PDB file of C-alpha atoms in Angstrom:
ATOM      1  CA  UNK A   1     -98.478 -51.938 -99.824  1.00  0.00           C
ATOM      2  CA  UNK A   2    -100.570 -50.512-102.643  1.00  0.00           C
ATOM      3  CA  UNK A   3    -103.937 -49.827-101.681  1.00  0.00           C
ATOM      4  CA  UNK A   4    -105.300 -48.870-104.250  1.00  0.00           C
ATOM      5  CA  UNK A   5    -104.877 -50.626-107.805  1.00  0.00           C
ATOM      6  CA  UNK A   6    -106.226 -48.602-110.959  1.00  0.00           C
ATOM      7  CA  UNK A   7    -106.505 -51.027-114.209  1.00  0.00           C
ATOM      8  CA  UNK A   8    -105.586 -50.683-116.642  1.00  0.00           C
ATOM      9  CA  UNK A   9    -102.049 -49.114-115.936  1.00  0.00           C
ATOM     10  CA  UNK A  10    -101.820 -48.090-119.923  1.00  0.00           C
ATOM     11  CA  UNK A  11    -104.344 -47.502-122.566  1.00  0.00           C
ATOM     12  CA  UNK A  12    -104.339 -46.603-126.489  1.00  0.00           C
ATOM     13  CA  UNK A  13    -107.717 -46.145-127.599  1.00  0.00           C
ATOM     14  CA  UNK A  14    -109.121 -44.583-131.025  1.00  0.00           C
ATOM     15  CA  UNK A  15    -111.019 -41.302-130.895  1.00  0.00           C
ATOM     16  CA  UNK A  16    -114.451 -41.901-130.571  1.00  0.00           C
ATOM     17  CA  UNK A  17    -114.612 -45.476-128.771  1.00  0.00           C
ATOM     18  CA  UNK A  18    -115.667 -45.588-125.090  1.00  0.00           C
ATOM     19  CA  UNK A  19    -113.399 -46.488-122.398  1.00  0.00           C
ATOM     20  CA  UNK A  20    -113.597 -47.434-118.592  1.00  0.00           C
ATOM     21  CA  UNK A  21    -110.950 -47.544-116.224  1.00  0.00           C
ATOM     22  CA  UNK A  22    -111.292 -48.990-112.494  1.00  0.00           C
ATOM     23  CA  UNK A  23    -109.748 -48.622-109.212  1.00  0.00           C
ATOM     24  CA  UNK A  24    -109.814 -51.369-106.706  1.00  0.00           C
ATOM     25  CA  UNK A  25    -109.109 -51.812-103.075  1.00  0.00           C
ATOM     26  CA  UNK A  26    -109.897 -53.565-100.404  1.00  0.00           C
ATOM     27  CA  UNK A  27    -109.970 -51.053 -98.200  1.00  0.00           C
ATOM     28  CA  UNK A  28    -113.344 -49.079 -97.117  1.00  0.00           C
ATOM     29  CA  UNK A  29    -112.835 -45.278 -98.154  1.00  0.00           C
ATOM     30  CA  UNK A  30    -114.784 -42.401 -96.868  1.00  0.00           C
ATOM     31  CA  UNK A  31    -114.452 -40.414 -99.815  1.00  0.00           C
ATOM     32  CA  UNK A  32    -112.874 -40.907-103.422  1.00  0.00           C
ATOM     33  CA  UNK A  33    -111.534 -38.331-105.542  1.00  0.00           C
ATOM     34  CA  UNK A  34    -110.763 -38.364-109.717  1.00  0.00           C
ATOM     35  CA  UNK A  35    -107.855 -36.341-110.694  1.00  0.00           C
ATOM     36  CA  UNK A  36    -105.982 -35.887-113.820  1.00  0.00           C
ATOM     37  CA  UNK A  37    -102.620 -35.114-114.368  1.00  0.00           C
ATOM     38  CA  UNK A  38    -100.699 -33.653-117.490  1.00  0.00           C
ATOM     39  CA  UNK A  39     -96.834 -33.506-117.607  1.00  0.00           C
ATOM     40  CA  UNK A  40     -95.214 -31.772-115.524  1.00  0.00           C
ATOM     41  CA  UNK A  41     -98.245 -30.120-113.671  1.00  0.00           C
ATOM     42  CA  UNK A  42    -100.179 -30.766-110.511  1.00  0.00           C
ATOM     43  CA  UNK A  43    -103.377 -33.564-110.267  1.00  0.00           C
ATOM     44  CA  UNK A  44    -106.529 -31.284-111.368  1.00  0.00           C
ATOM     45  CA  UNK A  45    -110.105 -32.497-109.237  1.00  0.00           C
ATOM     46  CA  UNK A  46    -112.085 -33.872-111.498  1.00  0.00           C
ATOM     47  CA  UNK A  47    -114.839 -35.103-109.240  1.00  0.00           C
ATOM     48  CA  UNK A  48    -115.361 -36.351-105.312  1.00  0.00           C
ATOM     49  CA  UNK A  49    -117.765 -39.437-105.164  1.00  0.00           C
ATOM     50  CA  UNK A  50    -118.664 -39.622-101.256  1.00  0.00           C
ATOM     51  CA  UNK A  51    -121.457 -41.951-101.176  1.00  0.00           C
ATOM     52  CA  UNK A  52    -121.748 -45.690-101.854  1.00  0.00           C
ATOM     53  CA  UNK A  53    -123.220 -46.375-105.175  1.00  0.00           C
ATOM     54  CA  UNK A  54    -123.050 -42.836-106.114  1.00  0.00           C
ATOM     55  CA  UNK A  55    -123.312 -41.890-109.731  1.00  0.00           C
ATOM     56  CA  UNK A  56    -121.537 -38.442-111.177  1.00  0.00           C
ATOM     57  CA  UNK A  57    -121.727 -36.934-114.737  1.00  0.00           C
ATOM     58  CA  UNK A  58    -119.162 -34.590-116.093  1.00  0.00           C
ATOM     59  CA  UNK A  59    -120.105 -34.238-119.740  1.00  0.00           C
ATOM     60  CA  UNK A  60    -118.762 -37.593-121.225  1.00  0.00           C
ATOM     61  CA  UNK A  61    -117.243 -38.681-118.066  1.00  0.00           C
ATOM     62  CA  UNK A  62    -119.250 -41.027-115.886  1.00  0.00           C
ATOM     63  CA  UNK A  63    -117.942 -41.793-112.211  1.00  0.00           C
ATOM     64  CA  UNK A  64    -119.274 -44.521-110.324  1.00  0.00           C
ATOM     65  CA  UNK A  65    -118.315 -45.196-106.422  1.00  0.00           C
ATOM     66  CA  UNK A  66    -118.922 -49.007-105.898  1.00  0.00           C
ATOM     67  CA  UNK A  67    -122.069 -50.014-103.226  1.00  0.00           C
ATOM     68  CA  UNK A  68    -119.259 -50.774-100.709  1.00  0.00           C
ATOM     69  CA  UNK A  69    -117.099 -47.928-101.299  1.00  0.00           C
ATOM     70  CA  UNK A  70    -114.071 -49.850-102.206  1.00  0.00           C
ATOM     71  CA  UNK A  71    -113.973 -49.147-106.051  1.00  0.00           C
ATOM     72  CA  UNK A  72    -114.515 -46.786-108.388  1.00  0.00           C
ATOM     73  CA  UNK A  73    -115.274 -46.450-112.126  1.00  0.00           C
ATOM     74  CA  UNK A  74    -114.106 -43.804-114.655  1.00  0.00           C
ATOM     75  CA  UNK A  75    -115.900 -44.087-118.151  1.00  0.00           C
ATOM     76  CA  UNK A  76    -115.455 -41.978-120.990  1.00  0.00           C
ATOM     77  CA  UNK A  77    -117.518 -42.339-124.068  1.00  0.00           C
ATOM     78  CA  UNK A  78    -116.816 -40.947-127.309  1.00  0.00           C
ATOM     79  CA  UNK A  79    -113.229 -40.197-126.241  1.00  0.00           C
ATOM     80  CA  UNK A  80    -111.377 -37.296-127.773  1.00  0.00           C
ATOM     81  CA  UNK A  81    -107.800 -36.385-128.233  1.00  0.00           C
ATOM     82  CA  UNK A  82    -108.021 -33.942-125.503  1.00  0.00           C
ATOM     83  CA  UNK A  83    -109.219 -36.940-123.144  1.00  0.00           C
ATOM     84  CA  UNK A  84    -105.356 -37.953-123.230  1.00  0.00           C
ATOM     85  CA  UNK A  85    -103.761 -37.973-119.973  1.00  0.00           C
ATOM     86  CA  UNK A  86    -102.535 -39.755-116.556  1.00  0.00           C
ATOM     87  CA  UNK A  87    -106.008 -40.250-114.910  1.00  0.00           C
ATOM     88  CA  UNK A  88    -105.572 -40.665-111.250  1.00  0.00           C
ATOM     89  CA  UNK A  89    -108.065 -41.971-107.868  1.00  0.00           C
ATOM     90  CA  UNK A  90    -107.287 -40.754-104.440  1.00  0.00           C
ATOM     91  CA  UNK A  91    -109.073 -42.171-101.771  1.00  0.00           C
ATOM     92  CA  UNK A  92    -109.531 -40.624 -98.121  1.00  0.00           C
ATOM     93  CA  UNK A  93    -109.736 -42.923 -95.261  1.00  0.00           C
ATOM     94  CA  UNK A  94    -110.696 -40.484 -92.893  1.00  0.00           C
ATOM     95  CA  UNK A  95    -113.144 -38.145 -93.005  1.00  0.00           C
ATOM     96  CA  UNK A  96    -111.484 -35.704 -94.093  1.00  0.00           C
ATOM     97  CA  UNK A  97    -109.302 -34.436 -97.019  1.00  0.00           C
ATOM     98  CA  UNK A  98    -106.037 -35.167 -95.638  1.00  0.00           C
ATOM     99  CA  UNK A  99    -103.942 -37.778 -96.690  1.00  0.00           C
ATOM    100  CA  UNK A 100    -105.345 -39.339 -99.586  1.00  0.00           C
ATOM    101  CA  UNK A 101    -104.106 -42.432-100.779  1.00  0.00           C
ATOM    102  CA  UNK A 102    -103.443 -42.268-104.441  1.00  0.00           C
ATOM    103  CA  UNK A 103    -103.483 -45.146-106.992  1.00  0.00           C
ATOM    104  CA  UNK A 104    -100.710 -45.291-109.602  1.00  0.00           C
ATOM    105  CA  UNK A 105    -102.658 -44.152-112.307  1.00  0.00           C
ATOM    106  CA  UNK A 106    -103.816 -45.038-116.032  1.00  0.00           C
ATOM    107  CA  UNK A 107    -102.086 -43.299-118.729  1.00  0.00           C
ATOM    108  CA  UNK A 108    -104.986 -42.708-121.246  1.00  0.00           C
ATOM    109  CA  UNK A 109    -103.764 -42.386-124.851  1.00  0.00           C
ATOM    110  CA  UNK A 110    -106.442 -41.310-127.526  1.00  0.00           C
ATOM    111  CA  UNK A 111    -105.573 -41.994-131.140  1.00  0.00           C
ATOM    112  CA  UNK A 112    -106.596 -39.730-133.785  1.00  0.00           C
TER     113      UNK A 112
ATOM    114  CA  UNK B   1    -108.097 -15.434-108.028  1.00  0.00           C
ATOM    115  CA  UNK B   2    -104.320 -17.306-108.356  1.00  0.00           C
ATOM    116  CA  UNK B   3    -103.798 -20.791-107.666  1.00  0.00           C
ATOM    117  CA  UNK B   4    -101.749 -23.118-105.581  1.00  0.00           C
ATOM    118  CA  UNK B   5     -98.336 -21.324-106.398  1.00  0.00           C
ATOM    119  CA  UNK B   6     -95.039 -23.242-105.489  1.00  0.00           C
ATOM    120  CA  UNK B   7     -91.478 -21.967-106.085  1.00  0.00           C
ATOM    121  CA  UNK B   8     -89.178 -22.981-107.736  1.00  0.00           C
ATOM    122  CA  UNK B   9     -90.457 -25.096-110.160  1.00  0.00           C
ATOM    123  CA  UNK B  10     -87.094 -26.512-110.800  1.00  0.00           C
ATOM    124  CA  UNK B  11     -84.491 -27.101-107.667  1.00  0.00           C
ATOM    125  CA  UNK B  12     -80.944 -28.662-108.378  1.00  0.00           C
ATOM    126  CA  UNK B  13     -78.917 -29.892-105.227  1.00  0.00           C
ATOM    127  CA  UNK B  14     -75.930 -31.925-104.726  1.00  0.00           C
ATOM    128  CA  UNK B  15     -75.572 -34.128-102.000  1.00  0.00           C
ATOM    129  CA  UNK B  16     -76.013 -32.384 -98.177  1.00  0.00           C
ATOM    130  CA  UNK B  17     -76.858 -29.760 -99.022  1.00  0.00           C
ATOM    131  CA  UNK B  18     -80.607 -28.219 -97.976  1.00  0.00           C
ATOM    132  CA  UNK B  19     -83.912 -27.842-100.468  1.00  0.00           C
ATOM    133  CA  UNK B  20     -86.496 -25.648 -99.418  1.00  0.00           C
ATOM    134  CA  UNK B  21     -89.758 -25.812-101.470  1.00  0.00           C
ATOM    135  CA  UNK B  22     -92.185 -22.977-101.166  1.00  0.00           C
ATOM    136  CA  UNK B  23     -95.871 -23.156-101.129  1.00  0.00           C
ATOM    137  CA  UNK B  24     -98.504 -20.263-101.442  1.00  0.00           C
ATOM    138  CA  UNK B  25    -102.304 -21.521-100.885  1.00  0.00           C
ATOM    139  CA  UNK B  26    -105.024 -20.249-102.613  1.00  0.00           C
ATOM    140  CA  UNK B  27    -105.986 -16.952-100.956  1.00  0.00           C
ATOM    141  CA  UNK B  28    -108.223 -17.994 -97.923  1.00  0.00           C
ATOM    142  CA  UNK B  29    -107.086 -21.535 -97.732  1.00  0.00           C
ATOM    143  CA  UNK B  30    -105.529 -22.051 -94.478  1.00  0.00           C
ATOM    144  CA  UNK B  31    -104.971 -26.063 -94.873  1.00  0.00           C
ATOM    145  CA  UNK B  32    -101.768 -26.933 -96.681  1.00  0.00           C
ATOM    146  CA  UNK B  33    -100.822 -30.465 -97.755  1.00  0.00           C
ATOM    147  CA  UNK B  34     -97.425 -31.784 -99.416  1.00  0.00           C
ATOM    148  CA  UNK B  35     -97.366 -34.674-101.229  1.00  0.00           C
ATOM    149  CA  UNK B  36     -94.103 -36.435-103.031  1.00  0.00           C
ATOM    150  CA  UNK B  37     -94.270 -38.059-106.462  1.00  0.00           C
ATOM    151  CA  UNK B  38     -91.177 -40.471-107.196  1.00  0.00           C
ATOM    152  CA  UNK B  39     -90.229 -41.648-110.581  1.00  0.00           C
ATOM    153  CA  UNK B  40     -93.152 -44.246-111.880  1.00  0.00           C
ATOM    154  CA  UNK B  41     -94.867 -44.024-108.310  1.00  0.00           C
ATOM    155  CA  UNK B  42     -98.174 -42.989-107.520  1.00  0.00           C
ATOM    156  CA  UNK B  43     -98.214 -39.429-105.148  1.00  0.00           C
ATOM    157  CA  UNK B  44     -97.422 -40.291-101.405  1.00  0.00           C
ATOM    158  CA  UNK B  45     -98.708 -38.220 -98.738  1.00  0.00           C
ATOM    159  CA  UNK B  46     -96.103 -36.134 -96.565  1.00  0.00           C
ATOM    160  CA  UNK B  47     -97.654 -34.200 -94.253  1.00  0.00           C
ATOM    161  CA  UNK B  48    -100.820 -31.543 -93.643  1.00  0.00           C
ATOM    162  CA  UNK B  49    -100.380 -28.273 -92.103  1.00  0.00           C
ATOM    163  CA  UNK B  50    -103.332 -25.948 -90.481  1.00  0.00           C
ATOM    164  CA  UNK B  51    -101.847 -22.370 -90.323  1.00  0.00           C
ATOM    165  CA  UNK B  52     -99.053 -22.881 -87.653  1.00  0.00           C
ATOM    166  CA  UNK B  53     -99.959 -26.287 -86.823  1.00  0.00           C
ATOM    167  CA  UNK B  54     -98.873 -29.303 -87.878  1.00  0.00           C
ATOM    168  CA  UNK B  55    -101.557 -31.429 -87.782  1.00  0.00           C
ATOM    169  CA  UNK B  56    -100.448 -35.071 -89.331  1.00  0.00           C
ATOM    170  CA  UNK B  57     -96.802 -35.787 -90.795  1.00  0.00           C
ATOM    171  CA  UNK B  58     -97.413 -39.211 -90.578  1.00  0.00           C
ATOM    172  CA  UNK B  59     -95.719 -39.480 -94.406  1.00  0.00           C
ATOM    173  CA  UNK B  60     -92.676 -37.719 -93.514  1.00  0.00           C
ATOM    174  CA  UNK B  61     -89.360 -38.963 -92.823  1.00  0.00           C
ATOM    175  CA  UNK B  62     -88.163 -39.091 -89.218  1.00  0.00           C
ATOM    176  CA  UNK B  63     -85.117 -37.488 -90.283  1.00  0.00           C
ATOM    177  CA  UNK B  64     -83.881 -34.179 -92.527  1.00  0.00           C
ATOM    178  CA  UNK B  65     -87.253 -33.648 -93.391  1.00  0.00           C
ATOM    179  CA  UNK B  66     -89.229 -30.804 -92.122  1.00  0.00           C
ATOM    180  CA  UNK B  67     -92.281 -28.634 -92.704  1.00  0.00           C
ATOM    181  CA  UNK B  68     -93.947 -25.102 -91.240  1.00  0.00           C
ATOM    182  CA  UNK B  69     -96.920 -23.448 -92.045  1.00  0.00           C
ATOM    183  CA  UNK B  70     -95.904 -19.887 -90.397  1.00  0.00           C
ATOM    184  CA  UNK B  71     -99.010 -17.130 -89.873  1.00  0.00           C
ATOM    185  CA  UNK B  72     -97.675 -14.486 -92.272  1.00  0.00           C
ATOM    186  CA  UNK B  73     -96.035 -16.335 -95.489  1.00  0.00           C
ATOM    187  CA  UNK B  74     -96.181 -19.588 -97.666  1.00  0.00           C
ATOM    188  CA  UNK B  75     -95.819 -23.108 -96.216  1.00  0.00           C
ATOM    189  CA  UNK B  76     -91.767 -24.547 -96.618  1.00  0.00           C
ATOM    190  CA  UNK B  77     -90.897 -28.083 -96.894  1.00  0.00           C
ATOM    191  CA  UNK B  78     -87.441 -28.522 -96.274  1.00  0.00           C
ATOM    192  CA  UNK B  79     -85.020 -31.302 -96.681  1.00  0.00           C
ATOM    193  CA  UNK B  80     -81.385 -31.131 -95.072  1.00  0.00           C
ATOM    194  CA  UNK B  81     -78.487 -32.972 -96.244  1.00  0.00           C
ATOM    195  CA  UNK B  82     -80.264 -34.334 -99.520  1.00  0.00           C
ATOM    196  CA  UNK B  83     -79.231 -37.498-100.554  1.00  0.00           C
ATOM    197  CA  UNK B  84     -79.926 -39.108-104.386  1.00  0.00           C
ATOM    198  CA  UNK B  85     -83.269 -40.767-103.440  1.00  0.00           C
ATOM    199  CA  UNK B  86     -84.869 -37.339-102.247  1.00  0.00           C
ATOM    200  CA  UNK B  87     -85.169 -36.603-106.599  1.00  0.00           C
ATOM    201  CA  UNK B  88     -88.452 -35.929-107.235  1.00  0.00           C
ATOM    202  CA  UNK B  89     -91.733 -33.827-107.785  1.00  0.00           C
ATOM    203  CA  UNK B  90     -93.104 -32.539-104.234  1.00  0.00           C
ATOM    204  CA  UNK B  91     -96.260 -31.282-104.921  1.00  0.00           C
ATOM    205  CA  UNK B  92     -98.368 -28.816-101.993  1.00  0.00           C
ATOM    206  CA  UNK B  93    -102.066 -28.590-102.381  1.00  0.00           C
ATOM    207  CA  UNK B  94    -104.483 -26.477-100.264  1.00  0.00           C
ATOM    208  CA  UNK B  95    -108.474 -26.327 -99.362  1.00  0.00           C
ATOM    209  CA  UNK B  96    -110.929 -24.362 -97.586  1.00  0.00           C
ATOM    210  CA  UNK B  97    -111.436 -26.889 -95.076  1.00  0.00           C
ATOM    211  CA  UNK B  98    -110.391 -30.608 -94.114  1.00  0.00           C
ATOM    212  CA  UNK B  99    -114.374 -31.583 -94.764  1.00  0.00           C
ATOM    213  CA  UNK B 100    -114.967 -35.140 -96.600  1.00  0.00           C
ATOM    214  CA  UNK B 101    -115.441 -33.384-100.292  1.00  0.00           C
ATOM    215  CA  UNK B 102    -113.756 -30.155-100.120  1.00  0.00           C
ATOM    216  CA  UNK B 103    -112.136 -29.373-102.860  1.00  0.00           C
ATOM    217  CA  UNK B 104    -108.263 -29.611-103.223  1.00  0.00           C
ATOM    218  CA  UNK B 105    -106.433 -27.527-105.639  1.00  0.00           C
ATOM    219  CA  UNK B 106    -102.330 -28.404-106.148  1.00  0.00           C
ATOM    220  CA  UNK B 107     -99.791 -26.474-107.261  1.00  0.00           C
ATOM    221  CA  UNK B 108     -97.322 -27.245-110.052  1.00  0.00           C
ATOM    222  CA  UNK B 109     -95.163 -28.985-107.776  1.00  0.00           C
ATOM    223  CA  UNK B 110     -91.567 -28.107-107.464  1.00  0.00           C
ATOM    224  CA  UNK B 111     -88.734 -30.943-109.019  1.00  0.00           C
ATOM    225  CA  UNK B 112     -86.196 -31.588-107.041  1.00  0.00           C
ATOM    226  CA  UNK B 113     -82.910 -33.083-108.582  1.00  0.00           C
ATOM    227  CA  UNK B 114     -80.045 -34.037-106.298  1.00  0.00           C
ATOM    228  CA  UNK B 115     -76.801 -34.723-108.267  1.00  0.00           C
TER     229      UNK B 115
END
């Protein structure tokens, strides 16, 4: 059983649009983490949301946790090449670090 | 300050024999998780390791898998006999602490082919 679903599972935009990608459960997390992934490396943190309706900014990168804290939000604007990538949520059901459970990722493309 | 360093990167087996995948944590991280990555699968948990302890290997196989944290050294996850479905990318991470919003940092990840 997957808990958590990220949508959409592949996406080709052009350079410059803005892009969101989700991740679902139904499942009550006490933390959620953003990674991203390049080939052949290890998931890098990109941020850890751990409050319900929290809001985080990482220069063009906007992370939402949902009210309930059973989804989360990933949206780019202005997307550049270097945004390409396998972008990855891990949630925690404890409250602690260990074993997260990861979603299957979205493969980001961005098109010159 | 050096990362999450795992040797080898590469590891080619044939069939029974053992892997053993090394892990060094960051320098003062003393928690040590191992995750596996199949082919087109998302990372699944394995176990988490506390310097000496093992603290939850509720991901790990029952059987030929096994994993130690020792005081002095880096964390080994090791699989006897290997068998064709054991292929694939084991990746160890470390943090400071198990508190909700520490940071984890992975290695690399070591890939494991079986033959």
């Amino acid at each position: 059983t997957q808990l958590l679903e990220q949508s959409p599972q592949f996406l080709s935009i052009q350079e410059g649009e803005n892009l969101t990608v989700y991740c679902n459960s139904s499942s009550v997390f006490s933390s959620l983490q953003w990674y991203r992934q390049e080939p052949g490396e290890g998931p890098v943190l990109l941020v850890t949301v751990v409050t319900g309706g929290e809001v985080k900014k990482l220069k063009r990168l906007t992370f939402q946790f949902g009210d309930a804290r059973k989804d989360s939000s990933l949206h780019i604007t202005a997307a550049q090449t270097g945004d390409t990538g396998l972008y990855l949520c891990a949630g925690a059901l404890g409250f602690g670090n260990e074993k997260l459970t990861f979603g299957t990722g979205t493969r980001l493309t961005i098109i010159p | 300050n050096a990362g999450v360093m795992q040797n080898p990167r590469h590891l080619v087996r044939r069939r029974g024999q053992e892997a053993r995948l090394r892990c060094s944590p960051m320098k003062g991280h003393s928690h040590v998780y191992w995750y596996r990555q199949l082919p087109e699968e998302g990372l699944k948990f394995m176990v988490y390791l506390q310097k000496e302890n093992i603290i939850d290997e509720s991901g790990m196989p029952k059987e030929r898998f096994s994993a130690e944290f020792p005081k002095e050294g880096p964390s080994i996850l090791r699989i006897q006999q290997v068998v064709r479905g054991d292929s694939a990318a084991y990746f160890c991470a470390s943090s400071l602490s198990r508190d909700r919003g520490e940071k984890l940092f992975f290695g690399s990840g070591t890939q494991l082919s079986v033959l």
